Amino acid sequence: MKTRTVEIFVGLFLLAGILSLVMLAFQVSGLANIIGRNGYEIQANFDNIGDLRIHAPVSIGGVRVGEVASIQLNPSTFKAVVTMHIDPNQNAIPTDSSASIFTEGLLGSNYISLSPGFSNTNLKNGDKIQTTHSALILENLIGQLMYKIGSGNDNSTSSNSSSSNSKPTSEITK
Amino acid sequence: MIESIASLGRWGLDGLEGLGRATVFLLRTLIRRPRFIKSFPLLIREIYSVGVLSLLIILVSGLFIGMVLGLQGYHTLEKFSATQQLGQLIALSVVRELGPVVTALLFAGRAGSALTAEIGLMKATEQLTSMEMIGVDPLWRIISPRFWAGFISMPLLMLIFSAIAIYGGYLVGVSWLGVDGGSFWSNMQAGVNFHEDVLNGVIKSIVFGGVVTWIAVFQGYDCVPTAEGISRATTKSVVYASLAVLGLDFVLTTMMLGGW
Amino acid sequence: MGYKFQMSDNLVTLRNVSFNRKDRIIFNNVELDIARGKITAVLGPSGTGKTTLLRLIGAQLKPDSGTVLFDNQNIHQLSRYDLYQLRRRIGMLFQSGALFTNLSAFENVAFPLREHTKLSENLIRDLVLLKLQAVGLRGARDLMASELSGGMSRRVALARGIALDPQLIMYDEPFTGQDPIAIGVLMKLIRTLNDALGMTSIVVSHDVQEVFAIADYVYVISNGKIIGQGSPTELQSSQAPAVVQFIKGLPDGVVPFHYPAADFKKDLLGETQR
């Protein structure tokens, strides 16, 4: 009967809506990465996190292994405490790994890159990464550059800037 | 001078009175003993005429809006050599804003006007009155299934619209302009948050669905039962619904971005 | 029921009913009785609120003062639920028929049955065919409402009106805009349905000859008042000028030819405003 056709069309309509929601959830917003939250959390203190936001990716060698879960300020040390959520299958990150905040491209958003260390023990839930490199603030860099140009090629400052230059190079190799 | 102030006051009072009547009408439609067994087939039929029949325009507009976004976004992002962010750009603009708003506007034009005209015609041909005389409340039999159908259809239409639009953007960005497909999706996934973006979009479209259908059925039910009255009510339905959607969108966006 | 000791002969009673629309008086202290089992007609010129009278009886409108009793219950003091229950006992034929346009003739007649009863599909079918047979349109059951002619859709609407076997059926201008054959059919139907089903009928109309042919009792209303009442023969011999004018169709009389206006001469000379 005609009611039957109507019912079939409405059923297909509902199905299409639900499928779209599933597509938006998994394909578009990557909910799959969040749903299986049975991984573990590690922390790291940074002097300056720059533009880092919650949900920013955490990667090792450019491969996404987790995301930033929360950002807080330690009221006594005035350092930013960043909690990272690491995927459960990435359970062999050495305890002496270091964390750095980098920028995707010149104007992109910030993310955390972990550089694995050589220890035999691995990071567990609640562990803290000791070695951290703060975000590279473009304004500070330009300021230093201007200062360097203004003061003439002074040797004492060049050694200082070369150490800070090591960060941008490692970033480009990403 | 006094006369124009008085007419402004009259206009304000009329508007307030209309709003009051519309609210009473809505409450009388919603607050009643549900009769699921009899209501369900009516609801299915109305979802068909309100939702399924709006699907074509939603699909076509979604596809084209996504494709245009892909094209425009690509050429803008190219200046910053950030074309790999195209997926994120498309997904965020569609899921947060364009999906709910454009769907609601199209819905007001396609389904809202049809609802108003249909109910207005029923009123003009005394069908609503004769239903009352038969002892069946038209608010339950006619208005309520149409309202719920609109309320249910709108979020579904918005989800379909968004999915199609993102696919349209993918078509232009990746298949035609040559953005890398992997970074298209992965940047999208990194940038789009399910709770803050997708669910907020769905909440918006649920609100829009309720408001647009409410306006449409009320304008039909409240119209002057003549040919002219129906045409005026239909126009009013589309205009009021569109303005309400745009205004509410601003309010909801402000609330969702936490600026409230 | 409640009328054990005093079985009223009137199904519907209006007492001191007044009704105003904005500042226009539609009814002013109208007293009206509708006798059980009889066809009562309400005659009056267009725009005197005859339809309004039916809506007052059906409680779609509330009078400003006075009472409307249906079967000794004040219909305007019923709760919404009781009112809808009571309306099952009232059938109404609207001027336009008011069939549900998205349903077929069969479904239109079945509508009250489906809404108010839990009868099986077979029984509904039998009942609907019975009602359609009564109005002579059993063959047209599958036509959509829009495919019916004016006279046919009124007959289908009549079949829908009697679907629940009401005690009272109200006809709103049943003869207006119908061809002579359709009028003849409707007159026969009103009479036979009333007598065969033992219903009480109210016919509201301005078609004097047709009404006099079928009605048992006639009220003539004009300007919100009842200006004449009685059996058709009594009214035809009435000497009241307003009644004579209406029944004979005289262009001028108590109801003036001219809409109330200022003096014509003054108007032409521009002494009045506008």
XYZ file of C-alpha atoms in Angstrom:
708
model
C 0.000 0.000 0.000
C 0.963 3.631 -0.179
C 1.539 3.857 3.569
C 4.221 1.241 3.064
C 6.134 3.435 0.581
C 5.931 6.363 2.971
C 7.239 4.235 5.805
C 10.138 2.969 3.703
C 11.104 6.485 2.651
C 10.944 7.764 6.226
C 13.049 4.809 7.336
C 15.659 5.589 4.695
C 15.582 9.235 5.740
C 16.248 8.386 9.380
C 18.984 5.999 8.323
C 20.640 8.661 6.162
C 20.541 11.068 9.101
C 22.121 8.576 11.446
C 24.772 7.626 8.902
C 25.593 11.302 8.461
C 25.988 11.657 12.208
C 28.304 8.665 12.262
C 30.291 10.138 9.384
C 30.530 13.493 11.155
C 31.550 11.793 14.361
C 34.254 9.497 13.047
C 35.402 10.768 9.679
C 35.136 14.485 10.379
C 35.733 14.986 14.087
C 37.840 11.910 14.683
C 35.734 10.847 17.631
C 37.233 7.368 17.396
C 40.443 8.822 18.857
C 38.552 10.080 21.881
C 36.016 7.329 22.456
C 38.499 4.594 23.235
C 39.924 6.606 26.108
C 41.525 3.682 27.821
C 45.031 4.981 27.226
C 47.099 6.714 29.903
C 47.974 10.243 30.904
C 51.353 11.841 31.402
C 52.301 15.322 32.489
C 54.947 17.830 31.598
C 55.821 21.301 32.916
C 56.605 24.047 30.448
C 57.879 27.568 31.058
C 55.809 28.857 28.171
C 53.277 26.951 26.128
C 52.674 29.700 23.571
C 49.465 29.034 21.674
C 48.960 25.421 22.731
C 45.322 24.407 23.135
C 43.380 21.484 24.497
C 43.020 18.689 21.925
C 46.232 19.717 20.201
C 47.989 16.613 18.858
C 50.883 14.886 20.612
C 53.227 13.178 18.195
C 56.452 11.219 18.039
C 58.390 11.758 14.886
C 55.337 13.312 13.248
C 53.056 10.378 14.028
C 50.095 11.237 16.202
C 50.147 9.286 19.467
C 47.712 11.268 21.588
C 46.374 14.684 22.412
C 46.535 17.416 25.014
C 43.926 16.684 27.670
C 44.229 19.711 29.921
C 46.377 22.761 30.595
C 46.779 24.267 34.053
C 49.023 26.729 35.797
C 50.996 25.571 38.799
C 50.347 28.454 41.225
C 53.638 28.138 43.104
C 56.150 27.599 40.313
C 54.227 29.575 37.669
C 54.813 26.839 35.157
C 52.211 25.483 32.805
C 51.223 21.913 33.655
C 50.170 20.128 30.469
C 48.409 16.786 30.766
C 48.671 14.622 27.670
C 46.492 11.682 26.832
C 48.476 8.962 25.074
C 46.828 6.220 23.011
C 46.871 2.803 24.694
C 48.932 1.123 21.974
C 51.774 3.640 22.499
C 52.842 2.114 25.803
C 56.585 1.902 25.242
C 57.719 5.519 25.570
C 60.941 5.705 27.632
C 60.881 7.693 30.885
C 63.739 9.970 29.795
C 61.904 11.225 26.698
C 61.639 14.972 26.209
C 58.662 17.070 25.177
C 58.800 20.149 22.943
C 56.121 22.505 21.710
C 56.342 23.140 17.976
C 54.318 24.987 15.402
C 52.795 23.389 12.298
C 54.246 25.421 9.472
C 54.938 29.100 9.890
C 51.461 30.150 11.007
C 49.897 26.856 12.020
C 48.707 25.768 15.425
C 50.970 24.370 18.150
C 51.496 20.729 18.970
C 53.678 18.676 21.297
C 56.432 16.528 19.917
C 57.950 13.814 22.113
C 61.564 12.829 21.494
C 62.134 9.301 22.806
C 65.012 8.724 25.174
C 67.019 5.559 25.799
C 65.811 4.337 29.191
C 64.564 0.798 29.596
C 61.647 1.794 31.807
C 58.580 3.205 30.127
C 56.217 6.020 31.047
C 53.151 4.975 33.025
C 49.909 6.696 33.862
C 50.576 9.804 35.960
C 54.284 10.004 35.175
C 55.972 13.302 34.502
C 58.315 14.129 31.634
C 61.336 15.951 33.057
C 62.971 17.478 29.987
C 60.829 20.041 28.219
C 61.415 22.709 25.595
C 59.054 25.644 25.636
C 57.165 26.981 22.693
C 59.069 29.138 20.290
C 57.536 32.570 20.454
C 57.935 34.234 17.100
C 57.813 37.732 18.607
C 60.681 36.916 20.998
C 62.706 35.497 18.132
C 62.192 38.608 16.042
C 63.069 40.710 19.063
C 66.322 38.806 19.544
C 67.091 39.126 15.858
C 66.506 42.871 15.934
C 68.676 43.150 19.041
C 71.417 41.149 17.359
C 71.347 43.286 14.240
C 71.186 46.461 16.357
C 74.198 45.539 18.503
C 76.380 44.495 15.542
C 77.760 40.952 15.117
C 78.911 40.572 18.657
C 80.467 37.198 19.415
C 79.039 36.883 22.902
C 75.463 37.112 21.635
C 75.988 34.846 18.641
C 76.821 31.878 20.866
C 73.639 32.587 22.810
C 71.493 32.702 19.689
C 73.027 29.610 18.178
C 71.766 27.580 21.118
C 68.247 28.878 20.597
C 68.587 28.233 16.878
C 68.832 24.536 17.532
C 65.099 24.480 18.188
C 63.996 25.868 14.853
C 66.250 23.409 13.001
C 64.775 20.456 14.795
C 61.390 21.866 14.000
C 62.077 22.092 10.301
C 63.212 18.494 10.207
C 59.710 17.539 11.293
C 4.064 63.157 16.248
C 1.847 61.826 19.061
C 0.049 59.782 16.421
C 3.240 58.056 15.268
C 4.250 57.251 18.845
C 0.779 55.843 19.430
C 1.025 53.697 16.297
C 4.421 52.457 17.455
C 2.852 51.540 20.762
C -0.013 49.804 19.025
C 2.438 47.892 16.874
C 4.360 46.827 19.954
C 1.214 45.719 21.763
C 0.020 43.787 18.710
C 3.362 42.053 18.470
C 3.283 41.160 22.142
C -0.257 39.867 21.860
C 0.700 37.735 18.847
C 3.642 36.314 20.757
C 1.372 35.503 23.659
C -1.144 33.756 21.435
C 1.647 31.805 19.731
C 2.989 30.688 23.103
C -0.420 29.570 24.350
C -0.931 27.779 21.045
C 2.408 25.978 21.399
C 1.730 24.949 24.972
C -1.719 23.675 24.096
C -0.193 21.663 21.272
C 2.551 20.171 23.406
C 0.869 19.633 26.743
C -1.589 16.840 26.267
C -1.904 13.179 26.913
C 0.158 11.438 24.260
C -1.646 8.799 22.208
C 1.272 7.014 20.643
C -0.570 4.276 18.816
C -2.748 6.708 16.919
C -0.170 9.466 16.653
C 2.676 7.414 15.285
C 1.327 6.777 11.760
C 0.420 10.471 11.501
C 3.912 11.428 12.576
C 5.473 9.103 9.994
C 3.336 10.627 7.257
C 4.296 14.139 8.279
C 7.990 13.312 8.522
C 7.616 12.135 4.953
C 6.043 15.343 3.717
C 8.173 17.657 5.849
C 11.512 15.838 5.883
C 11.799 13.410 3.002
C 10.315 15.811 0.465
C 12.815 18.495 1.550
C 15.689 16.102 1.037
C 16.342 16.885 -2.622
C 16.874 20.620 -2.132
C 18.996 19.906 0.948
C 21.201 17.447 -0.939
C 21.694 19.712 -3.955
C 22.368 22.840 -1.881
C 24.678 20.955 0.453
C 26.740 19.578 -2.397
C 27.087 22.930 -4.121
C 27.796 24.914 -0.967
C 30.499 22.415 -0.052
C 32.013 22.613 -3.516
C 32.036 26.422 -3.507
C 33.587 26.406 -0.024
C 36.267 24.051 -1.296
C 37.030 26.289 -4.230
C 37.039 29.566 -2.318
C 38.858 28.114 0.637
C 41.535 26.596 -1.544
C 42.296 29.865 -3.309
C 42.398 31.795 -0.048
C 44.530 29.233 1.800
C 46.850 28.962 -1.167
C 48.072 32.500 -0.447
C 49.339 31.285 2.928
C 50.448 27.933 1.500
C 48.101 26.308 3.988
C 45.930 24.334 1.582
C 46.339 21.233 3.726
C 44.053 23.009 6.228
C 41.226 23.020 3.669
C 39.449 20.082 5.294
C 39.384 21.804 8.649
C 38.140 25.047 7.137
C 35.300 23.339 5.304
C 34.309 21.074 8.171
C 34.270 23.826 10.781
C 32.310 26.308 8.698
C 29.793 23.654 7.651
C 29.318 21.919 10.963
C 29.250 25.023 13.113
C 27.407 27.557 10.991
C 26.408 26.793 7.447
C 24.857 23.417 8.163
C 22.364 24.540 10.814
C 21.657 27.976 9.361
C 21.362 27.167 5.660
C 19.329 24.037 6.377
C 16.979 26.053 8.570
C 16.557 28.752 5.905
C 15.919 26.194 3.172
C 13.580 24.323 5.486
C 11.621 27.497 6.207
C 11.275 28.119 2.487
C 10.473 24.578 1.450
C 8.630 22.927 4.315
C 7.615 25.873 6.495
C 5.756 27.688 3.743
C 4.055 24.460 2.675
C 2.933 23.789 6.249
C 1.535 27.290 6.628
C -0.316 27.150 3.325
C -1.695 23.682 4.027
C -2.994 24.547 7.487
C -4.266 27.922 6.289
C -6.197 26.239 3.489
C -7.637 23.751 5.943
C -8.791 26.645 8.060
C -10.239 28.551 5.100
C -12.195 25.516 3.905
C -13.548 24.966 7.442
C -11.775 21.630 7.741
C -10.373 22.577 11.148
C -13.777 23.724 12.394
C -15.505 20.614 11.111
C -12.862 18.505 12.823
C -13.653 20.273 16.088
C -17.321 19.575 15.536
C -16.609 15.918 14.949
C -15.042 16.011 18.379
C -11.408 15.752 17.327
C -9.041 18.464 18.471
C -7.207 19.780 15.391
C -4.300 20.811 17.615
C -3.758 17.162 18.324
C -4.742 15.708 14.951
C -3.260 18.328 12.584
C -0.818 20.614 14.391
C 0.976 18.300 16.783
C 2.248 15.700 14.263
C 3.411 18.468 11.942
C 5.252 20.232 14.729
C 7.025 17.100 15.897
C 7.824 16.113 12.321
C 9.579 19.439 11.782
C 11.337 19.169 15.110
C 12.668 15.713 14.246
C 13.408 16.326 10.576
C 15.509 19.449 10.958
C 18.507 17.932 12.795
C 18.470 14.981 10.415
C 18.394 17.268 7.395
C 21.219 19.317 8.924
C 23.351 16.205 9.449
C 22.752 15.067 5.877
C 23.458 18.562 4.591
C 26.740 18.755 6.514
C 27.906 15.333 5.396
C 27.125 16.099 1.761
C 28.736 19.547 1.967
C 31.957 18.131 3.403
C 31.948 15.508 0.702
C 31.413 18.273 -1.883
C 34.406 20.121 -0.467
C 36.437 16.917 -0.632
C 35.401 16.469 -4.251
C 36.663 19.910 -5.252
C 39.629 20.158 -2.903
C 41.068 16.671 -3.214
C 39.765 15.185 -6.438
C 39.959 18.315 -8.513
C 42.448 20.789 -7.011
C 44.827 18.114 -5.757
C 45.019 18.690 -1.996
C 46.424 15.594 -0.339
C 43.518 13.423 0.784
C 45.274 12.188 3.906
C 46.047 15.623 5.262
C 42.573 16.799 4.242
C 40.956 14.285 6.583
C 43.581 14.248 9.333
C 43.669 18.035 9.666
C 39.901 17.974 9.733
C 39.898 15.401 12.486
C 42.480 17.320 14.458
C 40.583 20.571 14.157
C 36.993 19.447 14.616
C 35.836 18.507 18.064
C 32.809 16.281 18.322
C 31.301 17.896 21.408
C 32.131 21.507 20.753
C 31.491 21.559 17.032
C 29.286 18.716 15.841
C 27.018 18.465 18.861
C 26.661 22.215 19.162
C 25.648 22.296 15.508
C 23.055 19.624 16.199
C 21.745 21.567 19.211
C 21.439 24.663 17.046
C 19.482 22.820 14.416
C 17.160 21.285 17.007
C 16.383 24.779 18.274
C 15.924 26.055 14.709
C 13.703 23.100 13.848
C 11.414 23.843 16.767
C 11.255 27.564 16.075
C 10.760 27.346 12.296
C 8.005 24.727 12.570
C 6.377 26.557 15.435
C 6.218 29.751 13.376
C 4.970 27.864 10.310
C 2.131 25.992 12.012
C 1.119 29.005 14.080
C 0.955 31.298 11.062
C -1.207 28.732 9.293
C -3.479 28.207 12.268
C -3.750 31.908 12.997
C -4.222 33.149 9.429
C -7.178 35.111 8.133
C -9.153 32.354 6.373
C -9.204 33.896 2.911
C -7.010 33.491 -0.164
C -5.261 36.752 0.639
C -4.875 35.803 4.280
C -3.189 32.521 3.383
C -0.727 34.186 1.029
C 0.130 36.786 3.665
C 0.539 34.099 6.296
C 2.862 32.116 4.023
C 5.035 35.154 3.385
C 5.090 36.005 7.081
C 5.974 32.437 7.953
C 9.083 32.452 5.755
C 10.183 35.968 6.725
C 9.697 35.527 10.473
C 11.273 32.083 10.460
C 14.353 33.297 8.556
C 14.821 36.300 10.826
C 14.343 34.154 13.909
C 16.939 31.670 12.659
C 19.537 34.346 11.965
C 18.911 36.125 15.262
C 18.918 32.951 17.307
C 22.060 31.790 15.548
C 23.896 34.807 16.867
C 22.576 34.264 20.376
C 23.351 30.559 20.374
C 26.816 31.071 18.923
C 27.605 33.625 21.607
C 26.441 31.225 24.291
C 28.373 28.313 22.830
C 31.591 30.248 22.473
C 31.231 31.032 26.151
C 30.822 34.758 25.773
C 27.640 34.782 27.857
C -30.184 10.531 32.322
C -30.858 13.731 34.194
C -34.282 14.502 32.815
C -36.172 11.685 34.517
C -38.823 13.786 36.152
C -39.127 16.438 33.480
C -38.600 15.028 30.011
C -38.019 18.161 28.025
C -39.335 18.222 24.483
C -36.520 20.480 23.464
C -33.114 19.125 22.650
C -31.531 22.567 22.436
C -32.639 25.612 24.352
C -31.239 29.130 24.075
C -32.115 31.554 26.835
C -31.268 35.273 26.795
C -28.333 34.672 24.518
C -26.425 37.768 23.526
C -23.322 37.811 21.392
C -21.228 40.724 20.187
C -18.404 40.783 17.737
C -16.159 43.759 18.375
C -18.772 46.491 18.813
C -21.359 44.918 16.494
C -24.326 43.211 18.104
C -24.954 39.832 16.495
C -27.581 38.500 18.904
C -29.554 40.384 21.479
C -31.407 38.278 24.060
C -32.346 35.498 21.698
C -34.699 32.791 22.999
C -34.912 29.722 20.832
C -36.086 26.127 21.245
C -35.226 23.194 19.044
C -37.811 20.440 19.405
C -36.708 16.808 19.485
C -37.225 14.834 16.333
C -38.285 17.869 14.328
C -36.664 19.914 11.604
C -36.278 23.446 12.849
C -35.242 26.085 10.372
C -33.616 29.419 11.083
C -34.223 31.894 8.301
C -32.642 35.247 7.912
C -30.866 37.552 5.522
C -27.167 37.106 4.860
C -24.894 38.476 7.522
C -27.334 38.123 10.416
C -25.189 35.574 12.160
C -27.034 32.391 11.314
C -23.771 30.483 11.144
C -22.767 32.133 14.416
C -25.904 30.646 15.952
C -24.795 27.155 14.959
C -21.331 27.805 16.387
C -22.876 28.928 19.663
C -24.833 25.681 19.815
C -21.716 23.691 18.946
C -19.796 25.665 21.609
C -17.172 26.866 19.197
C -18.136 30.353 20.291
C -19.082 31.499 23.760
C -22.041 33.866 24.206
C -21.450 37.103 26.088
C -24.462 36.343 28.232
C -27.242 33.802 28.424
C -27.208 30.025 28.347
C -27.267 27.366 25.691
C -28.612 24.041 26.910
C -28.040 20.850 24.993
C -30.046 17.998 26.441
C -30.366 20.032 29.666
C -26.616 20.567 30.041
C -25.113 24.010 29.786
C -22.778 23.345 26.915
C -20.511 26.308 27.669
C -19.736 25.139 31.192
C -18.437 21.741 30.160
C -14.785 20.916 30.460
C -12.847 20.684 27.233
C -12.870 16.903 27.432
C -16.604 16.661 28.120
C -17.280 19.107 25.323
C -15.424 16.936 22.827
C -17.359 13.938 24.133
C -20.622 15.777 23.706
C -19.789 16.875 20.189
C -19.931 13.256 19.095
C -23.669 13.600 19.554
C -23.794 16.575 17.206
C -23.286 16.362 13.447
C -22.713 19.432 11.368
C -22.836 20.004 7.647
C -20.754 22.990 6.692
C -21.551 25.393 3.900
C -18.585 24.218 1.859
C -18.841 20.601 2.948
C -15.434 20.939 4.605
C -14.287 17.488 3.578
C -10.687 16.650 4.439
C -9.052 17.271 1.090
C -6.234 14.783 1.503
C -8.602 11.881 2.142
C -10.931 9.941 -0.153
C -14.703 10.005 0.228
C -14.555 6.675 2.044
C -11.870 7.836 4.466
C -13.720 11.062 5.132
C -16.764 9.152 6.296
C -14.593 6.697 8.188
C -12.732 9.508 9.975
C -15.126 9.985 12.935
C -15.405 6.219 13.347
C -11.667 5.722 13.367
C -11.133 8.589 15.796
C -13.851 7.749 18.272
C -14.352 4.016 18.136
C -12.191 0.926 18.252
C -14.269 -0.926 15.690
C -12.647 -3.493 13.447
C -11.738 -2.523 9.917
C -14.520 -4.730 8.528
C -17.157 -3.133 10.680
C -15.946 0.340 9.773
C -16.167 -0.578 6.121
C -19.737 -1.798 6.503
C -20.778 1.286 8.434
C -19.180 3.644 5.945
C -20.824 1.902 3.013
C -24.134 2.079 4.853
C -23.802 5.822 5.339
C -22.628 6.369 1.781
C -25.535 4.277 0.526
C -27.893 6.503 2.513
C -26.683 9.557 0.607
C -26.529 7.620 -2.674
C -22.772 7.858 -3.145
C -21.595 4.340 -2.411
C -20.161 4.225 -5.938
C -18.059 7.334 -5.364
C -16.229 6.042 -2.295
C -12.780 5.993 -3.877
C -12.927 9.511 -5.285
C -10.768 12.085 -3.565
C -12.552 15.016 -1.949
C -11.245 17.324 -4.669
C -12.773 15.164 -7.400
C -16.308 15.513 -6.073
C -18.760 18.098 -7.366
C -20.185 20.651 -4.941
C -23.430 18.749 -4.416
C -21.645 15.419 -4.076
C -19.139 16.706 -1.541
C -22.032 18.066 0.562
C -23.631 14.645 0.474
C -20.366 12.964 1.496
C -20.036 15.530 4.263
C -23.568 14.639 5.314
C -22.641 10.976 5.412
C -19.647 11.928 7.582
C -21.915 14.036 9.801
C -24.197 11.078 10.502
C -21.392 8.543 10.812
C -21.645 8.437 14.605
C -25.470 8.509 14.515
C -25.754 11.882 16.247
C -28.824 13.138 18.069
C -28.626 16.525 16.435
C -27.515 17.517 12.982
C -26.985 21.109 11.957
C -27.051 22.220 8.338
C -25.303 25.467 7.496
C -26.791 26.918 4.292
C -27.247 23.518 2.661
C -28.882 24.844 -0.510
C -26.604 27.761 -1.329
C -24.947 27.557 -4.725
C -26.517 24.248 -5.665
C -28.302 23.377 -8.885
C -32.007 22.489 -8.657
C -31.406 18.741 -8.801
C -28.838 18.884 -6.006
C -31.232 20.994 -3.931
C -33.975 18.439 -4.484
C -31.639 15.626 -3.424
C -30.523 17.475 -0.296
C -34.103 18.325 0.709
C -35.104 14.698 0.386
C -32.042 13.621 2.389
C -32.646 16.068 5.212
C -36.245 14.934 5.516
C -35.634 11.189 5.264
C -32.582 11.181 7.547
C -34.483 13.131 10.157
C -37.437 10.776 10.093
C -35.659 7.493 9.528
C -32.885 7.972 12.099
C -34.985 9.896 14.609
C -32.586 12.819 14.639
C -33.232 16.429 15.412
C -32.285 18.816 12.638
C -31.472 22.506 12.509
C -31.380 24.062 9.052
C -29.952 27.510 8.714
C -30.729 29.093 5.386
C -32.045 32.049 3.474
C -33.782 29.946 0.802
C -37.384 30.557 1.840
C -39.214 28.149 -0.463
C -36.985 25.131 0.229
C -37.086 25.720 3.969
C -40.858 26.057 4.025
C -41.114 22.792 2.107
C -39.209 20.704 4.676
C -39.245 22.496 8.042
C -41.610 21.733 10.893
C -40.946 24.976 12.681
C -39.297 28.160 11.452
C -37.578 31.055 13.178
C -36.926 34.260 11.268
C -34.099 36.364 12.631
C -32.987 39.799 11.606
C -30.738 42.363 13.282
C -29.937 40.035 16.150
C -33.527 39.408 17.101
C -36.165 36.830 16.355
C -38.772 38.677 14.349
C -41.111 35.815 13.644
C -41.651 32.163 14.448
C -44.156 29.418 13.802
C -44.945 26.636 11.405
C -44.441 27.436 7.707
C -48.191 27.975 7.180
C -48.418 30.298 10.160
C -45.529 32.355 8.899
C -46.931 32.627 5.406
C -50.046 34.231 6.795
C -48.031 36.483 9.114
C -48.762 40.177 8.925
C -45.565 41.399 10.572
C -43.982 43.712 7.989
C -40.420 42.470 8.493
C -41.488 38.857 8.035
C -43.577 39.692 4.988
C -40.694 41.561 3.426
C -38.263 38.692 3.925
C -40.595 35.914 2.832
C -41.799 37.753 -0.243
C -38.364 39.110 -1.081
C -39.368 42.784 -1.286
C -36.454 45.135 -2.036
C -37.466 47.843 0.400
C -39.310 47.785 3.661
C -38.366 47.355 7.269
C -34.940 46.332 6.113
C -34.063 49.458 4.160
C -32.673 49.384 0.660
C -30.010 51.893 1.665
C -27.167 51.127 4.003
C -27.395 53.640 6.868
C -25.840 56.912 5.713
C -26.037 60.644 6.214
C -28.610 62.632 4.314
C -27.942 62.281 0.581
C -28.366 65.984 -0.193
C -25.947 66.991 2.546
C -23.508 64.341 1.368
C -23.550 65.702 -2.180
C -23.066 69.230 -0.988
C -20.015 68.091 0.918
C -21.380 69.087 4.304
C -20.443 65.773 5.860
C -16.920 64.571 6.322
C -15.325 62.781 3.411
